[in-house]
Amino acid sequence: MKLNKKNPFEKIKLDVNLDLIDQCFSNIKLDPYAKGKYRYRALNRYIFKKGEWQLRTIAPLFQSSKYNSLWGDQERKFMELDFRMAMPELAKLFEAFLLRCEVTLEEIEVGVHSIRTLVGYDKPGHPAPEGVHSDGYMYTSIFVIRRDLGIDGAKTSLFKGRDKTGCLFSEVLDPGEALLIDDKSIFHYTSLGTTDLEKDQIRDILAITISPKDENPKMKDSFSK
Ligand SMILES: [Fe+2]
C-alpha cells in the first residue's frame, strides 16, 4: 500500500545485512550543531541515474524554521559516510521505501541521514532534540540499524498534531525495524534514551528522506501542511 494522508505510515522489517551498514558508521563525526557530545551525524545524497544510485556532490542541509525549531533557517554542513561496501544493502532499503511512495525514480533525491546517539550513564542521549516535528520532505523514515541492549527509552511515536495530539504509534523500534512516514501528513518523535550501564550504549539509525531532485532546499516552505 502507498503512503498518503489516509495511510500516513507503515512499519516494516528489514531484510538486509545490518552489520555491514553499521560498519560504515565507524568514522562518523560529532554533529557540530548539537549541544553536548552525544550526537553524531552524516549526510549522503543519492539520485538514480543510468540504472544505478549515484552519490551527489556534498551540499549543506537547509530546513525552514517552520519545520526545524532548533536548527531551522541555517545551512548545516555534515560529513559523508563511505557506504560503498554497503551500497547493495542501502539500495535494498531505498527499494523497500520507494515501493510505498508515489514518486518517479528519476525525479527524486534520496537523502541518507546517518545519526548515532550515544547513551551514557550520566548523560542521556536525545535522538530527537528538536522535539515532535516533521522535516519538510515528501517522505521520511527511521531505519534502526543498531540499538544496544542496555538502552531504555528511545521510544518512537507518531502524532497527527505537533502538540502530541492524535497519537498513531508509540513503540521501541528494534534493529531491523523501520518506520516509513508521509512527512506532509504527520509528525514524529523519539524520546530520550537512558542506561543503567557504565559503558556508553549506541543507537544508530538512518533517516532516509525523499524529496524532488531539483528542488531548491530553501523552497521547502512550499510544502503544504
Ligand atoms: Fe525527523
mmCIF file of C-alpha atoms and ligand atoms in Angstrom:
data_model
loop_
_atom_site.group_PDB
_atom_site.id
_atom_site.type_symbol
_atom_site.label_atom_id
_atom_site.label_comp_id
_atom_site.label_asym_id
_atom_site.label_seq_id
_atom_site.Cartn_x
_atom_site.Cartn_y
_atom_site.Cartn_z
ATOM 1 C CA MET A 1 0.000 0.000 0.000
ATOM 2 C CA LYS A 2 1.242 3.519 -0.823
ATOM 3 C CA LEU A 3 1.879 6.138 1.848
ATOM 4 C CA ASN A 4 -0.595 9.015 1.803
ATOM 5 C CA LYS A 5 -2.836 11.057 4.058
ATOM 6 C CA LYS A 6 -5.108 8.090 4.731
ATOM 7 C CA ASN A 7 -2.205 5.683 5.240
ATOM 8 C CA PRO A 8 0.461 8.042 6.633
ATOM 9 C CA PHE A 9 2.922 5.459 7.971
ATOM 10 C CA GLU A 10 3.964 1.853 7.776
ATOM 11 C CA LYS A 11 6.270 -0.244 9.953
ATOM 12 C CA ILE A 12 8.398 -2.729 8.054
ATOM 13 C CA LYS A 13 11.020 -5.372 8.858
ATOM 14 C CA LEU A 14 14.357 -5.025 7.068
ATOM 15 C CA ASP A 15 15.870 -7.915 5.171
ATOM 16 C CA VAL A 16 19.417 -6.529 4.956
ATOM 17 C CA ASN A 17 22.873 -7.044 6.433
ATOM 18 C CA LEU A 18 22.683 -4.591 9.348
ATOM 19 C CA ASP A 19 26.272 -5.244 10.488
ATOM 20 C CA LEU A 20 27.628 -4.269 7.080
ATOM 21 C CA ILE A 21 25.712 -0.991 7.149
ATOM 22 C CA ASP A 22 26.731 -0.312 10.741
ATOM 23 C CA GLN A 23 30.414 -0.795 9.938
ATOM 24 C CA CYS A 24 30.078 2.322 7.787
ATOM 25 C CA PHE A 25 29.261 4.336 10.938
ATOM 26 C CA SER A 26 32.760 3.716 12.332
ATOM 27 C CA ASN A 27 34.139 7.106 11.183
ATOM 28 C CA ILE A 28 31.065 9.198 11.904
ATOM 29 C CA LYS A 29 31.812 12.593 13.474
ATOM 30 C CA LEU A 30 30.077 14.634 16.167
ATOM 31 C CA ASP A 31 27.211 16.797 14.948
ATOM 32 C CA PRO A 32 28.843 20.242 15.170
ATOM 33 C CA TYR A 33 25.466 21.938 15.589
ATOM 34 C CA ALA A 34 24.178 19.853 18.524
ATOM 35 C CA LYS A 35 24.787 20.653 22.168
ATOM 36 C CA GLY A 36 26.572 18.028 24.237
ATOM 37 C CA LYS A 37 28.831 15.347 22.858
ATOM 38 C CA TYR A 38 26.389 12.515 22.299
ATOM 39 C CA ARG A 39 25.031 13.081 18.776
ATOM 40 C CA TYR A 40 26.923 12.092 15.615
ATOM 41 C CA ARG A 41 25.691 12.864 12.139
ATOM 42 C CA ALA A 42 26.454 12.455 8.435
ATOM 43 C CA LEU A 43 24.523 13.086 5.230
ATOM 44 C CA ASN A 44 24.766 11.363 1.845
ATOM 45 C CA ARG A 45 22.528 12.287 -1.082
ATOM 46 C CA TYR A 46 21.772 9.948 -3.997
ATOM 47 C CA ILE A 47 19.983 10.136 -7.326
ATOM 48 C CA PHE A 48 19.056 7.272 -9.639
ATOM 49 C CA LYS A 49 20.861 7.714 -12.939
ATOM 50 C CA LYS A 50 21.806 5.323 -15.735
ATOM 51 C CA GLY A 51 20.331 2.390 -13.830
ATOM 52 C CA GLU A 52 22.205 2.921 -10.579
ATOM 53 C CA TRP A 53 22.314 5.013 -7.426
ATOM 54 C CA GLN A 54 24.860 7.803 -7.745
ATOM 55 C CA LEU A 55 26.234 9.939 -4.942
ATOM 56 C CA ARG A 56 25.584 13.651 -5.441
ATOM 57 C CA THR A 57 28.121 16.303 -4.515
ATOM 58 C CA ILE A 58 28.126 17.424 -0.904
ATOM 59 C CA ALA A 59 25.653 20.240 -0.245
ATOM 60 C CA PRO A 60 24.595 21.853 3.006
ATOM 61 C CA LEU A 61 21.359 20.801 4.634
ATOM 62 C CA PHE A 62 18.761 23.548 4.893
ATOM 63 C CA GLN A 63 15.472 23.260 6.729
ATOM 64 C CA SER A 64 12.955 26.007 7.235
ATOM 65 C CA SER A 65 12.339 27.077 10.841
ATOM 66 C CA LYS A 66 8.747 26.136 10.087
ATOM 67 C CA TYR A 67 9.896 22.523 10.353
ATOM 68 C CA ASN A 68 13.006 22.681 12.488
ATOM 69 C CA SER A 69 12.674 24.883 15.549
ATOM 70 C CA LEU A 70 16.243 24.194 16.714
ATOM 71 C CA TRP A 71 18.293 24.419 13.531
ATOM 72 C CA GLY A 72 15.880 25.984 11.025
ATOM 73 C CA ASP A 73 16.824 28.714 8.509
ATOM 74 C CA GLN A 74 20.536 27.908 8.637
ATOM 75 C CA GLU A 75 22.815 25.892 6.399
ATOM 76 C CA ARG A 76 24.336 22.891 8.117
ATOM 77 C CA LYS A 77 27.306 21.065 6.655
ATOM 78 C CA PHE A 78 27.762 17.397 7.522
ATOM 79 C CA MET A 79 30.358 14.820 6.539
ATOM 80 C CA GLU A 80 29.545 11.947 4.178
ATOM 81 C CA LEU A 81 29.926 8.329 5.209
ATOM 82 C CA ASP A 82 31.649 5.875 2.904
ATOM 83 C CA PHE A 83 28.806 3.470 2.106
ATOM 84 C CA ARG A 84 30.489 1.887 -0.936
ATOM 85 C CA MET A 85 30.817 -1.595 0.575
ATOM 86 C CA ALA A 86 27.217 -1.494 1.857
ATOM 87 C CA MET A 87 25.666 0.080 -1.235
ATOM 88 C CA PRO A 88 23.772 -3.081 -2.295
ATOM 89 C CA GLU A 89 22.219 -3.182 1.186
ATOM 90 C CA LEU A 90 21.341 0.527 1.064
ATOM 91 C CA ALA A 91 19.786 0.024 -2.363
ATOM 92 C CA LYS A 92 17.513 -2.652 -0.838
ATOM 93 C CA LEU A 93 16.369 -0.132 1.788
ATOM 94 C CA PHE A 94 15.706 2.501 -0.886
ATOM 95 C CA GLU A 95 13.689 -0.035 -2.877
ATOM 96 C CA ALA A 96 11.572 -1.134 0.112
ATOM 97 C CA PHE A 97 10.814 2.524 0.873
ATOM 98 C CA LEU A 98 10.206 3.705 -2.700
ATOM 99 C CA LEU A 99 7.782 0.847 -3.316
ATOM 100 C CA ARG A 100 5.454 2.639 -0.883
ATOM 101 C CA CYS A 101 5.945 6.152 -2.310
ATOM 102 C CA GLU A 102 4.113 7.874 -5.151
ATOM 103 C CA VAL A 103 7.227 9.076 -6.989
ATOM 104 C CA THR A 104 9.097 8.720 -10.253
ATOM 105 C CA LEU A 105 12.557 7.293 -9.605
ATOM 106 C CA GLU A 106 14.380 9.673 -11.956
ATOM 107 C CA GLU A 107 12.741 12.739 -10.404
ATOM 108 C CA ILE A 108 13.705 12.316 -6.779
ATOM 109 C CA GLU A 109 16.682 12.642 -4.487
ATOM 110 C CA VAL A 110 17.222 10.203 -1.632
ATOM 111 C CA GLY A 111 18.861 11.639 1.476
ATOM 112 C CA VAL A 112 20.602 9.274 3.868
ATOM 113 C CA HIS A 113 20.922 10.985 7.245
ATOM 114 C CA SER A 114 23.095 8.783 9.462
ATOM 115 C CA ILE A 115 22.526 9.569 13.120
ATOM 116 C CA ARG A 116 24.380 7.938 16.023
ATOM 117 C CA THR A 117 23.129 8.684 19.533
ATOM 118 C CA LEU A 118 25.417 7.817 22.443
ATOM 119 C CA VAL A 119 23.516 6.955 25.600
ATOM 120 C CA GLY A 120 25.627 7.243 28.758
ATOM 121 C CA TYR A 121 25.026 6.526 32.447
ATOM 122 C CA ASP A 122 25.351 10.187 33.378
ATOM 123 C CA LYS A 123 24.448 11.675 30.006
ATOM 124 C CA PRO A 124 21.193 10.528 28.426
ATOM 125 C CA GLY A 125 21.080 10.759 24.644
ATOM 126 C CA HIS A 126 18.310 12.594 22.874
ATOM 127 C CA PRO A 127 17.567 11.102 19.436
ATOM 128 C CA ALA A 128 15.240 13.994 18.525
ATOM 129 C CA PRO A 129 16.384 17.152 20.329
ATOM 130 C CA GLU A 130 14.055 19.223 18.159
ATOM 131 C CA GLY A 131 11.029 17.566 19.801
ATOM 132 C CA VAL A 132 7.887 16.480 17.927
ATOM 133 C CA HIS A 133 8.459 17.541 14.330
ATOM 134 C CA SER A 134 8.194 16.925 10.625
ATOM 135 C CA ASP A 135 11.156 17.529 8.334
ATOM 136 C CA GLY A 136 9.624 19.167 5.260
ATOM 137 C CA TYR A 137 10.292 16.251 2.892
ATOM 138 C CA MET A 138 7.825 14.339 0.758
ATOM 139 C CA TYR A 139 8.551 11.210 2.766
ATOM 140 C CA THR A 140 10.839 10.489 5.685
ATOM 141 C CA SER A 141 11.705 7.373 7.651
ATOM 142 C CA ILE A 142 13.564 5.877 10.602
ATOM 143 C CA PHE A 143 15.575 2.728 9.851
ATOM 144 C CA VAL A 144 17.059 1.313 13.073
ATOM 145 C CA ILE A 145 20.441 -0.215 12.304
ATOM 146 C CA ARG A 146 21.726 -0.743 15.848
ATOM 147 C CA ARG A 147 20.266 -0.427 19.324
ATOM 148 C CA ASP A 148 22.456 -1.680 22.147
ATOM 149 C CA LEU A 149 20.625 -3.828 24.674
ATOM 150 C CA GLY A 150 21.389 -1.539 27.639
ATOM 151 C CA ILE A 151 19.266 1.309 26.261
ATOM 152 C CA ASP A 152 15.988 2.164 27.975
ATOM 153 C CA GLY A 153 13.513 4.547 26.363
ATOM 154 C CA ALA A 154 14.224 5.984 22.917
ATOM 155 C CA LYS A 155 10.656 5.121 22.003
ATOM 156 C CA THR A 156 9.393 6.372 18.642
ATOM 157 C CA SER A 157 5.960 7.986 18.372
ATOM 158 C CA LEU A 158 3.848 9.387 15.563
ATOM 159 C CA PHE A 159 1.216 12.072 16.034
ATOM 160 C CA LYS A 160 -1.450 13.795 13.983
ATOM 161 C CA GLY A 161 -0.630 17.120 15.693
ATOM 162 C CA ARG A 162 2.649 18.764 16.576
ATOM 163 C CA ASP A 163 1.236 19.293 20.079
ATOM 164 C CA LYS A 164 1.308 15.483 20.611
ATOM 165 C CA THR A 165 -2.406 15.091 19.893
ATOM 166 C CA GLY A 166 -3.722 12.090 17.979
ATOM 167 C CA CYS A 167 -1.048 9.508 18.777
ATOM 168 C CA LEU A 168 -0.944 6.995 15.909
ATOM 169 C CA PHE A 169 2.004 4.852 17.008
ATOM 170 C CA SER A 170 4.296 4.530 20.039
ATOM 171 C CA GLU A 171 6.833 1.709 20.184
ATOM 172 C CA VAL A 172 10.505 0.977 20.670
ATOM 173 C CA LEU A 173 11.935 0.153 17.255
ATOM 174 C CA ASP A 174 14.418 -2.712 17.340
ATOM 175 C CA PRO A 175 17.350 -3.198 14.970
ATOM 176 C CA GLY A 176 15.982 -4.312 11.622
ATOM 177 C CA GLU A 177 12.745 -2.366 12.012
ATOM 178 C CA ALA A 178 11.788 0.789 10.165
ATOM 179 C CA LEU A 179 9.002 3.329 10.113
ATOM 180 C CA LEU A 180 8.145 4.855 6.738
ATOM 181 C CA ILE A 181 6.343 8.180 7.070
ATOM 182 C CA ASP A 182 4.341 10.522 4.847
ATOM 183 C CA ASP A 183 6.162 13.627 6.130
ATOM 184 C CA LYS A 184 3.492 16.025 4.860
ATOM 185 C CA SER A 185 0.724 14.363 6.889
ATOM 186 C CA ILE A 186 2.046 13.549 10.372
ATOM 187 C CA PHE A 187 4.718 14.355 12.980
ATOM 188 C CA HIS A 188 7.380 12.118 14.530
ATOM 189 C CA TYR A 189 9.440 11.998 17.697
ATOM 190 C CA THR A 190 11.812 9.666 19.545
ATOM 191 C CA SER A 191 12.095 10.039 23.314
ATOM 192 C CA LEU A 192 15.205 10.275 25.481
ATOM 193 C CA GLY A 193 17.417 7.188 25.747
ATOM 194 C CA THR A 194 18.907 6.276 29.146
ATOM 195 C CA THR A 195 21.007 3.442 30.523
ATOM 196 C CA ASP A 196 21.922 1.868 33.871
ATOM 197 C CA LEU A 197 25.190 0.587 32.443
ATOM 198 C CA GLU A 198 28.515 2.345 32.894
ATOM 199 C CA LYS A 199 29.546 1.747 29.288
ATOM 200 C CA ASP A 200 28.087 4.101 26.674
ATOM 201 C CA GLN A 201 25.342 2.450 24.633
ATOM 202 C CA ILE A 202 24.847 3.147 20.929
ATOM 203 C CA ARG A 203 21.734 3.720 18.824
ATOM 204 C CA ASP A 204 22.358 4.070 15.079
ATOM 205 C CA ILE A 205 19.636 4.984 12.629
ATOM 206 C CA LEU A 206 19.309 6.023 9.032
ATOM 207 C CA ALA A 207 16.679 8.677 8.419
ATOM 208 C CA ILE A 208 16.152 8.108 4.710
ATOM 209 C CA THR A 209 14.307 11.010 3.086
ATOM 210 C CA ILE A 210 12.690 11.519 -0.323
ATOM 211 C CA SER A 211 12.496 14.937 -1.980
ATOM 212 C CA PRO A 212 12.140 16.273 -5.537
ATOM 213 C CA LYS A 213 15.563 16.059 -7.259
ATOM 214 C CA ASP A 214 15.909 19.617 -8.406
ATOM 215 C CA GLU A 215 14.198 21.297 -5.559
ATOM 216 C CA ASN A 216 15.875 24.374 -4.159
ATOM 217 C CA PRO A 217 16.120 23.381 -0.487
ATOM 218 C CA LYS A 218 15.220 26.915 0.534
ATOM 219 C CA MET A 219 11.830 26.386 -1.094
ATOM 220 C CA LYS A 220 10.822 23.784 1.498
ATOM 221 C CA ASP A 221 8.085 26.131 2.704
ATOM 222 C CA SER A 222 6.150 25.315 -0.429
ATOM 223 C CA PHE A 223 5.033 22.021 1.088
ATOM 224 C CA SER A 224 1.544 22.373 2.439
ATOM 225 C CA LYS A 225 0.889 21.199 5.942
HETATM 226 FE FE FE B 1 12.990 13.922 11.808
#
